[in-house]
Coordinates of C-alpha atoms in Angstrom, one line a residue:
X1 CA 0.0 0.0 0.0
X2 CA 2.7 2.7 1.1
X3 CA 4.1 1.9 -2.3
X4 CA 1.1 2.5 -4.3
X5 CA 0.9 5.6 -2.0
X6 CA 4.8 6.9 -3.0
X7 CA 3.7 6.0 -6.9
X8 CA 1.0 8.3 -6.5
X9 CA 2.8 11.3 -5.0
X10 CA 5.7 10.9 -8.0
X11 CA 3.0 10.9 -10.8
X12 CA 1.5 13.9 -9.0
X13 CA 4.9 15.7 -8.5
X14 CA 6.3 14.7 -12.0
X15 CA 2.5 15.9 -13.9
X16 CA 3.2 19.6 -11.9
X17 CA 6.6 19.7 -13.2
X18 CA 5.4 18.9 -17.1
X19 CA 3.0 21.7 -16.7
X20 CA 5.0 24.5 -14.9
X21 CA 7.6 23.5 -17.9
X22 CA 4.7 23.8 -20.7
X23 CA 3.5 27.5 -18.7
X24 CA 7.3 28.4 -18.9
X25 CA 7.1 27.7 -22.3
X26 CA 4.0 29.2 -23.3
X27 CA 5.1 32.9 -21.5
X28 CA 8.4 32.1 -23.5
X29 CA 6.5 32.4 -26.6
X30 CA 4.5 35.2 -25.7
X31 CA 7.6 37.2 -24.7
X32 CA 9.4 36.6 -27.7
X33 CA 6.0 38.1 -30.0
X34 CA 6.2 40.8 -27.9
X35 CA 10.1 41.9 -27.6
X36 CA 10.5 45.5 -27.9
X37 CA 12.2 46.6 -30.8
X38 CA 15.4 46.8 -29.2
X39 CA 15.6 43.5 -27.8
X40 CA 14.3 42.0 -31.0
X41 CA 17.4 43.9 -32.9
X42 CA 19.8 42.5 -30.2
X43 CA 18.9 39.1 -30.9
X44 CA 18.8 39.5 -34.9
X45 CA 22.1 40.4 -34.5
X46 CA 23.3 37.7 -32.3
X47 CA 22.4 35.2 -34.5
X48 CA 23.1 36.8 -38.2
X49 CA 25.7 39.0 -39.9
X50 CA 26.8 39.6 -43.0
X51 CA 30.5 40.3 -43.5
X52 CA 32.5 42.6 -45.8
X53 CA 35.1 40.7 -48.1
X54 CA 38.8 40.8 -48.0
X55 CA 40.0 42.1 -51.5
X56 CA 42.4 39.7 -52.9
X57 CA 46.3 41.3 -53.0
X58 CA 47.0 40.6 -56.5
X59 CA 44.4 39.0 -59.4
X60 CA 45.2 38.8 -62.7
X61 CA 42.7 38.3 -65.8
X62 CA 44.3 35.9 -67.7
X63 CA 48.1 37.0 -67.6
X64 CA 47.1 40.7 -67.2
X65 CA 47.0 42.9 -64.7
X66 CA 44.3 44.5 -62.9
X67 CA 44.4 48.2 -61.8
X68 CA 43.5 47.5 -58.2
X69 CA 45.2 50.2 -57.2
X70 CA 42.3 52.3 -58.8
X71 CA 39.5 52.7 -56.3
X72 CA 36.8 52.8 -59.3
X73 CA 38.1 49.7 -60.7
X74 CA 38.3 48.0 -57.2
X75 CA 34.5 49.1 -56.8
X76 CA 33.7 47.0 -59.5
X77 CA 35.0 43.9 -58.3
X78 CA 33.9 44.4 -55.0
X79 CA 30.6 44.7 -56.2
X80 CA 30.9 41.1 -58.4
X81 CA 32.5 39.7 -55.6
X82 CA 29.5 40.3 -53.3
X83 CA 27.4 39.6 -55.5
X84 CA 28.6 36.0 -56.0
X85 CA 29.6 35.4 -52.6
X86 CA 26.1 35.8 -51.0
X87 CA 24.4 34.0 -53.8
X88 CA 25.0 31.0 -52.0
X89 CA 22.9 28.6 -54.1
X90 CA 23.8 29.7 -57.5
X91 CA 27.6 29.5 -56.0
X92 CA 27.5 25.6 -54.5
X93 CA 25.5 25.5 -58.1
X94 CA 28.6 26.6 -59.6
X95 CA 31.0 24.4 -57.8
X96 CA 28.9 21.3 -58.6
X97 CA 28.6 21.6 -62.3
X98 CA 32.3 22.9 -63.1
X99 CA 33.1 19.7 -61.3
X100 CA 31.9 17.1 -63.9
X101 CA 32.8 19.8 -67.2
X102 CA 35.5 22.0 -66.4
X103 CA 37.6 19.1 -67.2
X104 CA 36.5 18.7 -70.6
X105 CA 36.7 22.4 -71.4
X106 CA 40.5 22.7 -69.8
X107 CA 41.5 20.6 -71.9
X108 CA 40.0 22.1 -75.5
X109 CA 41.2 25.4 -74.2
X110 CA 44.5 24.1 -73.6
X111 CA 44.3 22.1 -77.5
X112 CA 44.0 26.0 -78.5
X113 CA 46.2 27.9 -76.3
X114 CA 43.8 29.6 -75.0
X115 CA 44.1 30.5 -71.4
X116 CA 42.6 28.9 -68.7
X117 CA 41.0 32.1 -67.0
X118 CA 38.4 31.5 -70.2
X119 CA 36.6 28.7 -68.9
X120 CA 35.1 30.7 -66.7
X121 CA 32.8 32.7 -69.0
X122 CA 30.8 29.5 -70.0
X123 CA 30.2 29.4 -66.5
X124 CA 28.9 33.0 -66.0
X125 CA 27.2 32.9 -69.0
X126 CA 24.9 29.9 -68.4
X127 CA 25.9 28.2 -65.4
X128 CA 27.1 25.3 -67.1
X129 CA 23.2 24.6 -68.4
X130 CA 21.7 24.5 -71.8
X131 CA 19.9 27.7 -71.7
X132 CA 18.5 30.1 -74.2
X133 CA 18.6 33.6 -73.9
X134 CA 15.5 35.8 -74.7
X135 CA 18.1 37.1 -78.2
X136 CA 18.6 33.4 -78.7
X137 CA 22.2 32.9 -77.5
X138 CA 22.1 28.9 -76.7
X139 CA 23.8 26.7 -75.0
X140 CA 26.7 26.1 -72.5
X141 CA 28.8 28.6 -74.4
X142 CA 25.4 31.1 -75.1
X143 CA 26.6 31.3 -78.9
X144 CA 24.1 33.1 -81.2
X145 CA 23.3 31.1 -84.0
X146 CA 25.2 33.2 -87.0
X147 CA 28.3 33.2 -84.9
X148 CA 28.2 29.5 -84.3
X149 CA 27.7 28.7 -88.0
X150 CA 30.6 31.0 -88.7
X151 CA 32.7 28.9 -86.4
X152 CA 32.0 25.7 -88.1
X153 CA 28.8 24.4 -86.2
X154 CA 25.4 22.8 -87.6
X155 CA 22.4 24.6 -86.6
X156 CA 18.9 23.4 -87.6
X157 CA 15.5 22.4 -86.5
X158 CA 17.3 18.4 -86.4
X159 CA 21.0 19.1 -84.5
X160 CA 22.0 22.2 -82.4
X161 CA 25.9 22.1 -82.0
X162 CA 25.8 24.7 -79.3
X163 CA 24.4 22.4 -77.0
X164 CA 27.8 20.2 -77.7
X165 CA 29.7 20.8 -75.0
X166 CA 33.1 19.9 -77.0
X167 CA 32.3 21.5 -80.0
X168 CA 30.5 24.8 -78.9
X169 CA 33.8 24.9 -76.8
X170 CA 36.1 24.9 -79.8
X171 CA 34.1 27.6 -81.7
X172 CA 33.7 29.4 -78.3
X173 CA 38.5 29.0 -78.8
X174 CA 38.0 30.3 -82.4
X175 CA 36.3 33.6 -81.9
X176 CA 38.2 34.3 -78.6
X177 CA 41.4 33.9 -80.7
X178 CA 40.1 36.1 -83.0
X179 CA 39.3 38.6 -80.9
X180 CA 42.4 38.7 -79.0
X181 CA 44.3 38.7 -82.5
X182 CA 42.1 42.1 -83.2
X183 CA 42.6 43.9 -80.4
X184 CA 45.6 42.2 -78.1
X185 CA 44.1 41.9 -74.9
X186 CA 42.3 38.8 -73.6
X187 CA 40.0 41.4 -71.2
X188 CA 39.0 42.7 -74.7
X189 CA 38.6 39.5 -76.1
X190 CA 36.4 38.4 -73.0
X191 CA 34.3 41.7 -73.7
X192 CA 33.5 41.5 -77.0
X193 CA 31.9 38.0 -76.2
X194 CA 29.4 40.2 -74.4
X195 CA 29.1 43.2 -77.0
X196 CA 30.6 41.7 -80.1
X197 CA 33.8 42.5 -81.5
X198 CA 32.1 45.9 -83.8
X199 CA 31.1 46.8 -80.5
X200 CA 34.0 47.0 -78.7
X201 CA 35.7 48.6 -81.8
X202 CA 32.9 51.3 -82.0
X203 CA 34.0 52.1 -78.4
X204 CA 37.9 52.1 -78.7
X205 CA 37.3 54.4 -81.8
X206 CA 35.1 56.4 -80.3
X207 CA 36.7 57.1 -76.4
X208 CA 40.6 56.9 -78.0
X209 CA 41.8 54.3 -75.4
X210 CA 42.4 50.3 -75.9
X211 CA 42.5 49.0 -72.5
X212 CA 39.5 47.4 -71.1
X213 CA 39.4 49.1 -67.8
X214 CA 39.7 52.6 -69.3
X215 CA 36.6 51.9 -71.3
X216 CA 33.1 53.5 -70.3
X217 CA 31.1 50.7 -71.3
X218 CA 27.0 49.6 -70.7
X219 CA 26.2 48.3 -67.6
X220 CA 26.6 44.9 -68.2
X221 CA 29.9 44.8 -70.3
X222 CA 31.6 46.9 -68.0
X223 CA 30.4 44.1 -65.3
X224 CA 31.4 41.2 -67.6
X225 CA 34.9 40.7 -67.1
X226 CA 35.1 41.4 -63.3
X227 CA 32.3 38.8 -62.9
X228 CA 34.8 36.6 -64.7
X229 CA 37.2 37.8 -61.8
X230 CA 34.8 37.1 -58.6
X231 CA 33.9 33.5 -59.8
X232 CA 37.4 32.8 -60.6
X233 CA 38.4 34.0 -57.0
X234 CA 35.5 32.5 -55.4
X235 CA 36.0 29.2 -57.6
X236 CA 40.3 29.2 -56.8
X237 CA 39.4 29.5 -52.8
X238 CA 35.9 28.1 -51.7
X239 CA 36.5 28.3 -48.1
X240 CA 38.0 31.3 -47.6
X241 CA 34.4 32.6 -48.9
X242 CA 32.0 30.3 -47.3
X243 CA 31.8 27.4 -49.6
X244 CA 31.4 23.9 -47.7
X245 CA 31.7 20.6 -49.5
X246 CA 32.9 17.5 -50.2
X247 CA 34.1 16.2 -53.3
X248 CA 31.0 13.9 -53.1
X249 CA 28.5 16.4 -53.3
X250 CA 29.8 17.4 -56.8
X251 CA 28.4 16.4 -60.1
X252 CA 30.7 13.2 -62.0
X253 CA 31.2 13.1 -65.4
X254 CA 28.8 10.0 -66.0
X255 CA 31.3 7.2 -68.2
X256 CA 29.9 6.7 -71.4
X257 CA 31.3 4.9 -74.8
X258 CA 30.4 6.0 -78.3
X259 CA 28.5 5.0 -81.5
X260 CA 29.3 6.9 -85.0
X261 CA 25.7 6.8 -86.8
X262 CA 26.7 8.2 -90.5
X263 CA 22.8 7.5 -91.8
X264 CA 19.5 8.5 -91.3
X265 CA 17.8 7.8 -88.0
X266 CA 14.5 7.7 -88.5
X267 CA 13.3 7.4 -84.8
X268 CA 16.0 8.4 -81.6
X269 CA 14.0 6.8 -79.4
X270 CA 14.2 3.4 -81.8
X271 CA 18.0 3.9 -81.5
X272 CA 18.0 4.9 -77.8
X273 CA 16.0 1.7 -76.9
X274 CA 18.5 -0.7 -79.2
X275 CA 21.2 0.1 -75.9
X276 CA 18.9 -0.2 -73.3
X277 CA 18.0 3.8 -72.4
X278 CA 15.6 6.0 -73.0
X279 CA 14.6 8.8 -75.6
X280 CA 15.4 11.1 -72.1
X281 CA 18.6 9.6 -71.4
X282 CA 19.7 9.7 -75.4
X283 CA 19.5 13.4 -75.1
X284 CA 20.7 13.9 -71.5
X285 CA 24.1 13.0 -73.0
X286 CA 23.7 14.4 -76.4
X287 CA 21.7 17.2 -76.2
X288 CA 22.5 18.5 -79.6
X289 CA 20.1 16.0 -81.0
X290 CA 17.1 18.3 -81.1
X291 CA 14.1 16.2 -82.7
X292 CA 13.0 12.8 -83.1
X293 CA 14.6 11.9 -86.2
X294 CA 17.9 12.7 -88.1
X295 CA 17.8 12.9 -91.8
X296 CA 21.1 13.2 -92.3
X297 CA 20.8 13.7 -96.4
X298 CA 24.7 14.0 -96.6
X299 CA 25.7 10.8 -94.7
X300 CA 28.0 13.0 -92.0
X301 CA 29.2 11.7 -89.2
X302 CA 27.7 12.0 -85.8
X303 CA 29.1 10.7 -82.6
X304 CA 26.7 9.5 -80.3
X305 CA 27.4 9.4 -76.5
X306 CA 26.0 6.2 -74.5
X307 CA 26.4 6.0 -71.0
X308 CA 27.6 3.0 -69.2
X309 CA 25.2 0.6 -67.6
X310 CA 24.5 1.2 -64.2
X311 CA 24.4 4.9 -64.1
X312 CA 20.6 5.6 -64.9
X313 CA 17.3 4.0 -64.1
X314 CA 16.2 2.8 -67.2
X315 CA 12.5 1.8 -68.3
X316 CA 11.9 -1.6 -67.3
X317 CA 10.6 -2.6 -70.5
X318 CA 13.8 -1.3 -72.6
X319 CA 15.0 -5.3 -72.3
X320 CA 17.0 -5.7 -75.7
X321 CA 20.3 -7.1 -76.0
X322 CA 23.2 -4.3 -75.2
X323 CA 25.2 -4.5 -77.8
X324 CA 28.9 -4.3 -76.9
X325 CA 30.9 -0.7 -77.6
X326 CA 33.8 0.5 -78.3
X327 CA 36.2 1.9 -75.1
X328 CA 35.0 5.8 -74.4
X329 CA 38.7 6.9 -74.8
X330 CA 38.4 6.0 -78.5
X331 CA 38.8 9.9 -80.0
X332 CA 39.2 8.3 -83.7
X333 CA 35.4 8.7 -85.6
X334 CA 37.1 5.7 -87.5
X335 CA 37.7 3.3 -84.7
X336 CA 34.1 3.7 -83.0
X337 CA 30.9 1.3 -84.6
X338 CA 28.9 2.5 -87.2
X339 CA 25.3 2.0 -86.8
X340 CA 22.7 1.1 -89.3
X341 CA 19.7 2.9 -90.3
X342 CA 17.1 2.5 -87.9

């Protein structure tokens, strides 16, 4: 009985304790929605800040110098700096995608001799996506479609080689050469891939003075090459501004081997289903394919990219026999398999 008795008191005393804990908690709440506007600043503060940013010593766009020593020009980056630093998301974005294609870009811009400070305005310019600008500039390297087919690419309603990663990349090397060969300065060259090479010479004609950061240029071209800066510095020291990760929360280059199709393809998602994938998958790793057939009147040859089993879930009805391909090294058109006409 006197144990039933101490059960009894300890339920009693531990149900007053829960509720003068739930009361605390209630007047807690209540306080807090009604802090005075000085107490609710001294909190905000204690628990977020936003910090100026340490200016870099020394930065150099691709070999040249920067006039940091000009307090307009280090305006400018500061400004671009800021700008990336606290876009967090777009910035891990940025990190994640260079990851799995920087590679293949270093080493086309390295084919051309073209420096490696370049690489970075694919990234500014699309993020490393396949987007199209509202004046039609596509792709990774946001080539408008004249300039692309002046630099060698197809463009038609069937295949869209500035979504090629590789090949909008060389013709991307091309003009920048050019550029740099007109006017001797890879900030100029960098420029006019945001005005265009009459624009830049309009302005050098018309203001007398052929250096980049003596220009008075619109908003956004006067912006362009110290973006190209800021993601560079941002990109060359991620945790001196914030950025967290680990090499497995990047994006990986998914393997894949290839297929040279030099015929018509009358239906990709025919051909995609011949190696096990998808239609969806077909043009995940080729988006340059742009419809659902290729005509292909002049038998040219394409090189198709196939990914390497186990890397996507794949239709469970796609249950034809994989034929075997060639290794993904294989950079010879020659040495990979043709394909028939499906």
């Amino acid at each position: 009985m006197a144990r039933i008795v101490r059960l009894s008191r300890f339920f009693k005393i531990l149900s007053i304790t829960l509720l003068v804990l739930a009361a605390f908690k209630l007047l807690m709440f209540a306080y807090s929605n009604h802090d005075t506007d000085i107490e609710f600043l001294r909190r905000f503060n204690e628990k977020y800040n936003v910090f100026a940013l340490v200016m870099p010593d020394d930065l150099k766009f691709a070999g040249e110098e920067v006039p940091f020593d000009d307090p307009e020009i280090l305006e400018r980056f500061d400004r671009e700096l800021l700008s990336n630093v606290y876009f967090q998301s777009q910035g891990l974005l940025y990190f994640k995608r260079a990851n799995k294609y920087f590679p293949t870009i270093e080493k086309i811009l390295q084919k051309y001799n073209v420096p490696d400070d370049l690489k970075f305005i694919a990234l500014i310019e699309s993020g490393l996506t396949n987007i199209v600008s509202p004046a039609g500039a596509t792709g990774p390297w946001q080539l408008m479609k004249d300039a692309a087919i002046n630099y060698g690419l197809e463009v038609n309603d069937e295949v869209d080689e500035r979504y090629h990663l590789e090949k909008a990349t060389e013709a991307a090397c091309k003009y920048l050469l050019d550029a740099k060969k007109r006017f001797g300065s890879w900030a100029l060259a960098a420029a006019s891939y945001n005005l265009g090479v009459n624009g830049i010479s309009k302005q050098i004609n018309r203001q007398g003075v052929t250096n980049y950061f003596d220009l008075q240029l619109n908003q956004e071209t006067s912006r362009y090459v110290f973006r190209i800066l800021a993601v560079k510095e941002i990109y060359n020291n991620p945790k001196k501004y914030g950025f967290n990760f680990r090499k497995k929360d990047l994006y990986h280059p998914i393997p894949v081997n290839y297929v040279t199709v030099d015929t018509a393809v009358s239906s990709w998602p025919e051909f995609a289903a011949q190696f096990g994938i998808t239609y969806k998958i077909l043009r995940y790793h080729n988006p340059w394919i742009r419809d659902i057939k290729l005509t292909n009147p002049n038998g040219k040859k394409y090189r198709i990219a196939i990914p390497k089993q186990g890397y996507h879930h794949i239709m469970s009805d796609l249950k034809g026999v994989i034929p075997e391909l060639h290794d993904e090294k294989a950079e010879n058109p020659e040495d990979i398999s043709i394909v028939e006409n499906i």
